[in-house]
Coordinates of N, CA, C and O and ligand atoms in Angstrom, one line a residue:
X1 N 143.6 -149.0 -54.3 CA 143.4 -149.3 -53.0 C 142.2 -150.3 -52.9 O 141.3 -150.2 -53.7
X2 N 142.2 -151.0 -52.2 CA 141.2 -152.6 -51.6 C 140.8 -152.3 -50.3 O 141.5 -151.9 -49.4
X3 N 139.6 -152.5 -50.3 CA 139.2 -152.3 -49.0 C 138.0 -153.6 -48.4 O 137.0 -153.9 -49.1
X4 N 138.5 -154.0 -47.1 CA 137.7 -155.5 -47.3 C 136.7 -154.8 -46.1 O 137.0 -153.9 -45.2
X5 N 135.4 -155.5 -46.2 CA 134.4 -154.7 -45.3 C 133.9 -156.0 -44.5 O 134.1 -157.2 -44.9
X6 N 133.1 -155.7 -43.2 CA 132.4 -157.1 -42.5 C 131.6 -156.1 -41.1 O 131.9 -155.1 -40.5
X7 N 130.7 -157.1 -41.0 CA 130.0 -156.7 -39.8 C 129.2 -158.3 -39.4 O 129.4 -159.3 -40.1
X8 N 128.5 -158.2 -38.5 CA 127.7 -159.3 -37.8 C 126.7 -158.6 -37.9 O 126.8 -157.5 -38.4
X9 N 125.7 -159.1 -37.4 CA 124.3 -158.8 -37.6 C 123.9 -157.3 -36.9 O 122.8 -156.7 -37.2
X10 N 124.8 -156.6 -35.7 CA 124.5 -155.3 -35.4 C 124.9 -154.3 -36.2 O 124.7 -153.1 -36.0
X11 N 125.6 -154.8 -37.2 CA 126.0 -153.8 -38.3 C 125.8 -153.7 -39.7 O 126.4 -153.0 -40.5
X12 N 124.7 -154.6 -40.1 CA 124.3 -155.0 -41.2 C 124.0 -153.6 -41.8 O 124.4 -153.4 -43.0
X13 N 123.4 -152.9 -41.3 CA 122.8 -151.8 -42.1 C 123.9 -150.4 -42.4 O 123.7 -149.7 -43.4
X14 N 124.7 -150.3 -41.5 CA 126.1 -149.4 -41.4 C 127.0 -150.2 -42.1 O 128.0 -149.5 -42.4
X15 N 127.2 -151.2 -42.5 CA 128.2 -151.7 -43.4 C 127.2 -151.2 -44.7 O 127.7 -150.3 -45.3
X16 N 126.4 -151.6 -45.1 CA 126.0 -151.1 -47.0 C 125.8 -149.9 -46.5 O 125.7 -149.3 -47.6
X17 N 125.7 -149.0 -45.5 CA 125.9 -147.3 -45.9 C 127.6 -147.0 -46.4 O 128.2 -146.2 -47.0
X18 N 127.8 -148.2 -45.7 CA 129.8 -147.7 -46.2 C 130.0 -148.3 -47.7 O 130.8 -147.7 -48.4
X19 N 129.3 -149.4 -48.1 CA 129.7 -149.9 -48.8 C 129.5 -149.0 -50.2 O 130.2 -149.1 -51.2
X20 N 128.2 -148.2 -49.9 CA 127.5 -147.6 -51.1 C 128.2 -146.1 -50.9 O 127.9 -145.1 -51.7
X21 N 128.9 -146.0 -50.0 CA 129.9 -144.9 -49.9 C 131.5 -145.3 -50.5 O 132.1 -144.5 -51.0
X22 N 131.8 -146.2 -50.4 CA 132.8 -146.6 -51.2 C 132.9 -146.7 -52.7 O 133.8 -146.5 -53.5
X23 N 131.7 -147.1 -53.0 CA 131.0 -147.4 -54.5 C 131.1 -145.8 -54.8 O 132.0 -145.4 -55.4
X24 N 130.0 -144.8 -54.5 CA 130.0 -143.5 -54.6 C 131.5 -142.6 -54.9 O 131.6 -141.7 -55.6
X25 N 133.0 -143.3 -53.8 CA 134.3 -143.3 -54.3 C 135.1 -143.7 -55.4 O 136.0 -143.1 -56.0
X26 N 134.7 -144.8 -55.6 CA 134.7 -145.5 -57.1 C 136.4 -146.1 -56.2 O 137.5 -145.8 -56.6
X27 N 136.0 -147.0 -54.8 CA 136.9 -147.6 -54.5 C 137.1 -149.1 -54.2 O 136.4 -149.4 -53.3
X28 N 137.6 -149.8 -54.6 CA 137.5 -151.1 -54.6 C 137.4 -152.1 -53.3 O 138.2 -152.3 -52.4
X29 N 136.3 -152.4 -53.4 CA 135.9 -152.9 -51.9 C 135.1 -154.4 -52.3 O 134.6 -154.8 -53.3
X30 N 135.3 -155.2 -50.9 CA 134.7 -156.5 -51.2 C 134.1 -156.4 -49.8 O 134.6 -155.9 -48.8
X31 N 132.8 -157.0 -49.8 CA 131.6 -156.9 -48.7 C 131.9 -158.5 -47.9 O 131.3 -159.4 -48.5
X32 N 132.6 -158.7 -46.8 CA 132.5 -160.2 -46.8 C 131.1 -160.8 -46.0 O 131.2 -161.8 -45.4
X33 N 130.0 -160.0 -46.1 CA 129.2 -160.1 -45.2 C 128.9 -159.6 -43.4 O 129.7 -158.8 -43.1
X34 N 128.1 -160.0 -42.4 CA 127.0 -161.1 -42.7 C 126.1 -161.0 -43.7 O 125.8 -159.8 -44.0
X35 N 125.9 -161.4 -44.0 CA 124.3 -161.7 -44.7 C 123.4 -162.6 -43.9 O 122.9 -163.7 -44.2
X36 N 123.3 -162.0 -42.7 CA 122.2 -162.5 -41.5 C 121.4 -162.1 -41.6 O 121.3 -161.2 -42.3
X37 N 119.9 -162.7 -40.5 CA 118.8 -162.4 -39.9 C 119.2 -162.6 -38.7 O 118.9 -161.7 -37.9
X38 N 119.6 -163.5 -38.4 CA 119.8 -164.1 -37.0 C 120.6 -163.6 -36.1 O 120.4 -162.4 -36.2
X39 N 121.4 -163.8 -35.1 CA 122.6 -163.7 -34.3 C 123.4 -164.3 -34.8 O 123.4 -165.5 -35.0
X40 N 124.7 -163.4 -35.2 CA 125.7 -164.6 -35.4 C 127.0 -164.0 -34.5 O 126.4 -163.2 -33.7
X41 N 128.2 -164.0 -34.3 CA 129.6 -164.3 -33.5 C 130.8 -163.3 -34.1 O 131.6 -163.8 -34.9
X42 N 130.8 -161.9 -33.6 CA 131.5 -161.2 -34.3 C 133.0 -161.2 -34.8 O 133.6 -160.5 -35.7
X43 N 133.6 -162.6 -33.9 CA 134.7 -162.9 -34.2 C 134.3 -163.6 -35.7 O 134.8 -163.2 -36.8
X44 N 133.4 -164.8 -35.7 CA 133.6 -165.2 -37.3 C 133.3 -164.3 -38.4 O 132.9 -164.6 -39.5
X45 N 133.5 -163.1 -38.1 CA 133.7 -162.0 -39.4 C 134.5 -161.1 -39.3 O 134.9 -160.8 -40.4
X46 N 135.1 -160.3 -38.1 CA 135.8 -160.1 -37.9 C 137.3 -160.4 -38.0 O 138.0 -159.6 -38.7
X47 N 138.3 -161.8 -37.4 CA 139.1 -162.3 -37.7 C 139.3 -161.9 -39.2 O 140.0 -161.0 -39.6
X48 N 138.1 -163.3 -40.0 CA 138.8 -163.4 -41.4 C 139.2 -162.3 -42.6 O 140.1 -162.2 -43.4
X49 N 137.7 -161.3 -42.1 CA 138.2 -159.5 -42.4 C 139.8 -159.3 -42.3 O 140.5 -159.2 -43.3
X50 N 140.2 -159.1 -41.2 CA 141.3 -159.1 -40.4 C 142.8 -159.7 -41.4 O 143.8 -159.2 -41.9
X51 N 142.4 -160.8 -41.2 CA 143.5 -161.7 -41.7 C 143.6 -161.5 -43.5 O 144.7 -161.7 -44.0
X52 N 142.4 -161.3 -44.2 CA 142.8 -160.6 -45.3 C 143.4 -159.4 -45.5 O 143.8 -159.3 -46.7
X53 N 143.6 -158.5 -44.7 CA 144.7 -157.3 -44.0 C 145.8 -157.7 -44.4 O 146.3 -157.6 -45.6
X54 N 146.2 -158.3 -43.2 CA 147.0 -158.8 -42.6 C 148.0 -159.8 -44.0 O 149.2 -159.7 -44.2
X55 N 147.4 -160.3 -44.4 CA 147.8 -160.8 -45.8 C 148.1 -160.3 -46.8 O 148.6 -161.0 -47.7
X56 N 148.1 -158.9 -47.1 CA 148.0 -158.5 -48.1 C 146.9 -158.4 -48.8 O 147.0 -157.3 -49.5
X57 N 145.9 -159.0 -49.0 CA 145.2 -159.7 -50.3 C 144.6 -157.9 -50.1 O 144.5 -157.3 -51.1
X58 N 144.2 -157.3 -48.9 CA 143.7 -155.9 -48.9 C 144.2 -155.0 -48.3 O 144.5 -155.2 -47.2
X59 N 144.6 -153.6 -48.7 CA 144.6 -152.6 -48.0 C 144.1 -152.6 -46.8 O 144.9 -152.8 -45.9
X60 N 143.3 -152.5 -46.7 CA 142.4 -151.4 -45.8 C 140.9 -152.4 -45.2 O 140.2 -153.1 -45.9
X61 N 140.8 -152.3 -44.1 CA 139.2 -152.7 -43.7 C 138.5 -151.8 -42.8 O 138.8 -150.8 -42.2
X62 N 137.5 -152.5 -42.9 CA 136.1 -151.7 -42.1 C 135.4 -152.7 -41.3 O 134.7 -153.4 -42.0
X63 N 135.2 -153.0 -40.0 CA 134.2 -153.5 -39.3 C 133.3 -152.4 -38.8 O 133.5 -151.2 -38.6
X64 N 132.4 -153.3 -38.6 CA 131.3 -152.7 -37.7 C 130.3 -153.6 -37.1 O 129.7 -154.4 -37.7
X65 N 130.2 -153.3 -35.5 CA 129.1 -154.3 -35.1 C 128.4 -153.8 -34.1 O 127.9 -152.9 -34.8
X66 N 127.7 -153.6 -32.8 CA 126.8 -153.2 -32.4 C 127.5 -151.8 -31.8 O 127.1 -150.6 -32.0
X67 N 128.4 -152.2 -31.2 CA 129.5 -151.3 -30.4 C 130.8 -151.1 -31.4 O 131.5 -150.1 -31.2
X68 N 131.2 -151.9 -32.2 CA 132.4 -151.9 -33.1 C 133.3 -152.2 -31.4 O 134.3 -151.7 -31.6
X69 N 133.4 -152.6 -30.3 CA 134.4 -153.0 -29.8 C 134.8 -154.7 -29.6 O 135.9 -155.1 -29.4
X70 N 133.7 -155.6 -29.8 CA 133.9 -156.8 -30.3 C 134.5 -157.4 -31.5 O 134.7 -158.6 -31.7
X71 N 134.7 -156.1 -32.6 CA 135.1 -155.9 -33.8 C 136.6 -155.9 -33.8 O 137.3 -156.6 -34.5
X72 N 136.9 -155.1 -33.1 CA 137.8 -154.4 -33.3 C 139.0 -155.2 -31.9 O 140.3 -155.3 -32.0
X73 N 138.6 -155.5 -31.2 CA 139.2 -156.9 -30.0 C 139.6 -158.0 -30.6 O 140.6 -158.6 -30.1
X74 N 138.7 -158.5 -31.8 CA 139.1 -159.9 -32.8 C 140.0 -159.2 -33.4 O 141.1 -159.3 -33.0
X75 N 139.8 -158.3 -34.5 CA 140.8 -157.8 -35.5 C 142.1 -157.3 -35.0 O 143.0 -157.3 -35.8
X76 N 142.6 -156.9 -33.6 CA 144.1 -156.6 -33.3 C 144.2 -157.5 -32.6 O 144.9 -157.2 -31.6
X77 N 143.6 -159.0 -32.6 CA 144.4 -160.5 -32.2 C 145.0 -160.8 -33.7 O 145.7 -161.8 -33.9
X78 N 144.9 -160.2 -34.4 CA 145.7 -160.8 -36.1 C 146.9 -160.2 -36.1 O 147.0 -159.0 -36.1
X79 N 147.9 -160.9 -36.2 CA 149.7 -160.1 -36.4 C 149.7 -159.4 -37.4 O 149.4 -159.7 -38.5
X80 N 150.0 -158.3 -36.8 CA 149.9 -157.2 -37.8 C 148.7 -156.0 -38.3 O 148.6 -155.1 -39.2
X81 N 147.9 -156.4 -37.4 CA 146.7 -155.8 -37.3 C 146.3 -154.3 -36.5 O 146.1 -154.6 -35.4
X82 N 146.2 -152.9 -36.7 CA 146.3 -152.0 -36.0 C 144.5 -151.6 -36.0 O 144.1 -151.2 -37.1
X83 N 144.1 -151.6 -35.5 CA 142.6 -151.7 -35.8 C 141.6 -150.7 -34.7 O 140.9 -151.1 -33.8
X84 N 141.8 -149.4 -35.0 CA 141.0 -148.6 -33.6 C 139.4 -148.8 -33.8 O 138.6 -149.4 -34.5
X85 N 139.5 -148.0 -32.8 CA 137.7 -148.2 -32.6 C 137.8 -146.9 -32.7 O 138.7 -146.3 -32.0
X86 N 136.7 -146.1 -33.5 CA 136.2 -144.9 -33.7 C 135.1 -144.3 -34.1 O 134.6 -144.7 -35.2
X87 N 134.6 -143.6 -33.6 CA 133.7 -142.8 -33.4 C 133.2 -141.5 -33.7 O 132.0 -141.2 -33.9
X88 N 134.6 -140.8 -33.7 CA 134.6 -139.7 -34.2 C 135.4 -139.0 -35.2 O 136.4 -139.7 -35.4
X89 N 135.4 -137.8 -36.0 CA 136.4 -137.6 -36.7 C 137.6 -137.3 -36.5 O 138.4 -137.5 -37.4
X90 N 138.2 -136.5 -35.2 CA 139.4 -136.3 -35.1 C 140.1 -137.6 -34.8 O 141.1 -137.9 -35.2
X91 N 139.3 -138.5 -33.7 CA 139.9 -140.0 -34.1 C 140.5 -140.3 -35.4 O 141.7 -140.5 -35.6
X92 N 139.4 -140.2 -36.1 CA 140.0 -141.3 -37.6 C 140.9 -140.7 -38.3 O 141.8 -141.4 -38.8
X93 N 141.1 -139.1 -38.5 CA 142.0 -138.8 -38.6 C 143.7 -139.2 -38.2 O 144.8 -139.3 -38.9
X94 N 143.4 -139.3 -36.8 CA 144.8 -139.3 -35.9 C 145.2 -140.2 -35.8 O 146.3 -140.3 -35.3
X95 N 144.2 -141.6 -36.4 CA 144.7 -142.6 -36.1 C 145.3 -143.5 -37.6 O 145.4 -144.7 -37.8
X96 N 145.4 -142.6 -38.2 CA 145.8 -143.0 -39.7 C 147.3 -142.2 -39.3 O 148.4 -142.6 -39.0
X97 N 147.0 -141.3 -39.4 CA 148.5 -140.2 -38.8 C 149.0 -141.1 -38.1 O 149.9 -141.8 -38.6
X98 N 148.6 -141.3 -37.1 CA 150.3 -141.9 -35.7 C 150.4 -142.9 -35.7 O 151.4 -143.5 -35.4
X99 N 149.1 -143.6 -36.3 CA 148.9 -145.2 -35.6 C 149.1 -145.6 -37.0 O 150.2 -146.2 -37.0
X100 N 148.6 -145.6 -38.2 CA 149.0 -146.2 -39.2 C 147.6 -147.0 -39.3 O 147.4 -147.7 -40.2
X101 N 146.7 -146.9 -38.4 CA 145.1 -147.9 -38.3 C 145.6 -148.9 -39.9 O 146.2 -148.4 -40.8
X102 N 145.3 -150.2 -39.9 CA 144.6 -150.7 -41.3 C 143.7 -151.4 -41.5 O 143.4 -152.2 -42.3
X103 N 143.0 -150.6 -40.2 CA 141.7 -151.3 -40.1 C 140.9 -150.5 -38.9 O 141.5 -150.4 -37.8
X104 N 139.6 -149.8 -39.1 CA 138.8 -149.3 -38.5 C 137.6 -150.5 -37.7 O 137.4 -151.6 -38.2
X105 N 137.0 -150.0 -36.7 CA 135.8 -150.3 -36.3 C 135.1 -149.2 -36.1 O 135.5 -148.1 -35.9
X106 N 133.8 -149.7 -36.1 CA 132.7 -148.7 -35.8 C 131.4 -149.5 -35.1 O 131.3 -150.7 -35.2
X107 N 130.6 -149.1 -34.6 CA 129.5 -149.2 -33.7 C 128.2 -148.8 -34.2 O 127.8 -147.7 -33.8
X108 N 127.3 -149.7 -35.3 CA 126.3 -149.1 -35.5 C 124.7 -148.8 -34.5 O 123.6 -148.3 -34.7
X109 N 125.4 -149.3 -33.5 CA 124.7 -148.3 -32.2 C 125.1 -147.5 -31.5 O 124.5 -147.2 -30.5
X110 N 126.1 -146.9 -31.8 CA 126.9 -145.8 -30.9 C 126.9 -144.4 -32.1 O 127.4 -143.3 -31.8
X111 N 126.5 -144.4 -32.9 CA 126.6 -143.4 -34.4 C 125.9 -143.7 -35.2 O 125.6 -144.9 -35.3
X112 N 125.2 -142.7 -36.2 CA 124.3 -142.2 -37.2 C 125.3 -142.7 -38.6 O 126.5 -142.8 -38.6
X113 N 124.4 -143.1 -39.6 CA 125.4 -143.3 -40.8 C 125.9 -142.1 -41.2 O 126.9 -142.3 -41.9
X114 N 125.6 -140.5 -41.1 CA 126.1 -139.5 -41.1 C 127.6 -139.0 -40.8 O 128.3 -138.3 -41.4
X115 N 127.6 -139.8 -39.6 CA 128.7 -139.3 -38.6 C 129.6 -140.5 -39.3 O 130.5 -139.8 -39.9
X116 N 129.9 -141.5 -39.4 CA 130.1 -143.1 -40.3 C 130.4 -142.7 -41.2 O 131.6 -143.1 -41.4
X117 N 130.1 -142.0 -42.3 CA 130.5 -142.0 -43.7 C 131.8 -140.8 -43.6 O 132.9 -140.8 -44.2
X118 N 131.3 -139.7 -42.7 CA 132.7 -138.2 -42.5 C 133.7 -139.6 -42.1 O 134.4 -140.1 -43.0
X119 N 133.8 -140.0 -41.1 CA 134.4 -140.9 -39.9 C 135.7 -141.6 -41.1 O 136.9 -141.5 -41.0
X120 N 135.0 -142.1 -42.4 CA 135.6 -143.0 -43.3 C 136.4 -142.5 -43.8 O 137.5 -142.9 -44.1
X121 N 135.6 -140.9 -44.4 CA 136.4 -140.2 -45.4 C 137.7 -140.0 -44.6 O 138.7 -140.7 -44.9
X122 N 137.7 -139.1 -43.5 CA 138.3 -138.4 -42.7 C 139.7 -139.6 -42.6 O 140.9 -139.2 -42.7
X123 N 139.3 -140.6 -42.5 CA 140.5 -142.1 -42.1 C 141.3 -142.3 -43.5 O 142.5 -142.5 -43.8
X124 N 140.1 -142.2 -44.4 CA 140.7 -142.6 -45.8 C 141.1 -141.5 -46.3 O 141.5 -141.8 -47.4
X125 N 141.4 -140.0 -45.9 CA 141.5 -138.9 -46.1 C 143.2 -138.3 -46.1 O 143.9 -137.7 -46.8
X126 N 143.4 -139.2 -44.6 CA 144.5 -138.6 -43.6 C 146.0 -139.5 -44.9 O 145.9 -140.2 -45.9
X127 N 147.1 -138.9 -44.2 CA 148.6 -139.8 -44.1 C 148.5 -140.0 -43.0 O 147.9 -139.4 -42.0
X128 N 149.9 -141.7 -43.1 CA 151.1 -141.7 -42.0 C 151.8 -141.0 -41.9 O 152.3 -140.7 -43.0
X129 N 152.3 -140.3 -40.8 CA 153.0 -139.5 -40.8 C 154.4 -139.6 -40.4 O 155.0 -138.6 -40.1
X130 N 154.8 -141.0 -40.3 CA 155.8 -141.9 -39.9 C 156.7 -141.3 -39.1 O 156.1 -140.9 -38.1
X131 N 158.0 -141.1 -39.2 CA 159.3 -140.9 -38.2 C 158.9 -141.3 -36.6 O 159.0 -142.5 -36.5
X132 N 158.4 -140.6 -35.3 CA 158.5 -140.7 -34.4 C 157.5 -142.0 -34.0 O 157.6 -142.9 -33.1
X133 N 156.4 -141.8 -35.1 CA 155.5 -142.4 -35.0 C 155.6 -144.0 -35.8 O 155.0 -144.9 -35.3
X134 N 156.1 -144.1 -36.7 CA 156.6 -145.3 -37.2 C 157.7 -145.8 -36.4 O 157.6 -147.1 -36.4
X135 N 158.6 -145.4 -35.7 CA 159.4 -146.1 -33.9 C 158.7 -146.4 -33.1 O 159.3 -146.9 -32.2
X136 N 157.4 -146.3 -32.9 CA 156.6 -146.5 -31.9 C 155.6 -147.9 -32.2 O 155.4 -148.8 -31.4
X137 N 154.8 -147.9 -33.8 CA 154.5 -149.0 -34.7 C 155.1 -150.1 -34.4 O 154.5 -151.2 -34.1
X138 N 156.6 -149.7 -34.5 CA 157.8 -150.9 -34.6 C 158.0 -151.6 -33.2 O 158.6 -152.6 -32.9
X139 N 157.2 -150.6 -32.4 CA 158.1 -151.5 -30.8 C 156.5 -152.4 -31.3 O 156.8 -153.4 -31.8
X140 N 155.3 -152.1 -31.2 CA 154.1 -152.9 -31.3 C 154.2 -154.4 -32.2 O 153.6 -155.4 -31.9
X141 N 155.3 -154.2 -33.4 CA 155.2 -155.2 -34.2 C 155.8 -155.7 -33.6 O 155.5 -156.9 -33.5
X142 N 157.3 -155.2 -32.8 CA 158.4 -156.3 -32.3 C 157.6 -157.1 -31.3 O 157.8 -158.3 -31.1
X143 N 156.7 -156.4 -30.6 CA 156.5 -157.1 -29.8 C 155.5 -158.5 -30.0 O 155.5 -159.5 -29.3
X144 N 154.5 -158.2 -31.1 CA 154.2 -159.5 -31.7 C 155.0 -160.4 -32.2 O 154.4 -161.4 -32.5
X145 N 156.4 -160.3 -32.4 CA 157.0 -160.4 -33.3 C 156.8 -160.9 -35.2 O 156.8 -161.9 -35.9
X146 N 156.6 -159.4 -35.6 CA 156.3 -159.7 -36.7 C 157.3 -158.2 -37.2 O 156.7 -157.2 -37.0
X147 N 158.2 -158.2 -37.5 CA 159.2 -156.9 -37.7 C 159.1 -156.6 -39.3 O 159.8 -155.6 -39.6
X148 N 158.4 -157.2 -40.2 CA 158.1 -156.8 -41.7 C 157.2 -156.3 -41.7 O 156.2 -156.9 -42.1
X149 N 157.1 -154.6 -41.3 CA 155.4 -154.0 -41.2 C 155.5 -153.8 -42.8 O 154.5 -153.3 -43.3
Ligands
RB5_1 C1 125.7 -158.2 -30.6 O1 124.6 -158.1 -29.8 C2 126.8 -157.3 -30.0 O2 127.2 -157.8 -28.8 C3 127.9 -157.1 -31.0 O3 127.4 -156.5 -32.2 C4 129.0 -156.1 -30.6 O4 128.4 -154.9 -30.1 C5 130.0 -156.6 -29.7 O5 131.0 -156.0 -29.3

């Protein structure tokens, strides 16, 4: 499994808690940054996160930005993108189950890296649990029209 990671400058520090929690997994992850001080534009890290998804080139991602909802607003404008915002664990759970997520957000001002690292396992933990729930996927993709989930 591949897992591509990104944040803007409100998540700098909750993205290397994930990162060095993935490392600690011994799972293959690529950090696409920021590497800010400054302010930067959550969509220019977000999207391209995204669209490496969405490509193939990764499994799985991780944003994070002040709120993770500017995160996570860019990343399911990408075809093919299922990207919740979560906060908690029975979220991340449930949303690997029904929703198939392939891509999380999170909010390094709304949660503790404590609560962030269960949040990951818990997502990276779960199955799809497909049938009713893969018919429901499908109306989402038809509707982008992208029908090769
Ligand atoms: C940056 O100040 C902040 O707006 C951003 O990190 C994020 O929370 C937006 O949704």
């Amino acid at each position: 499994m591949r897992i591509v990671l990104s944040s803007d400058h409100g998540g700098v520090n909750l993205r290397r808690e994930i990162s060095q929690l993935l490392t600690d997994m011994n799972i293959e992850h690529v950090d696409m940054g920021c590497n800010c001080e400054g302010s930067v534009d959550y969509p220019d890290y977000g999207i391209p996160a995204a669209e490496k998804v969405a490509s193939g080139e990764f499994d799985l991602g991780i944003l994070i930005c002040g709120t993770g909802i500017g995160m996570s607003i860019s990343a399911n404008k990408v075809k093919g993108i299922r990207c919740a915002l979560v906060h908690d664990v029975f979220s991340a759970k449930m949303t690997k189950a029904h929703n198939d997520a392939n891509m999380i957000a999170m909010g390094e001002r709304v949660i503790g890296p404590g609560l962030a690292v269960e949040i990951v396992k818990a997502w990276l933990g779960s199955e799809f649990e497909g049938g009713r729930h893969a018919n429901r996927i499908g109306k989402i993709a038809e509707y982008e029209g992208k029908s090769n989930l």
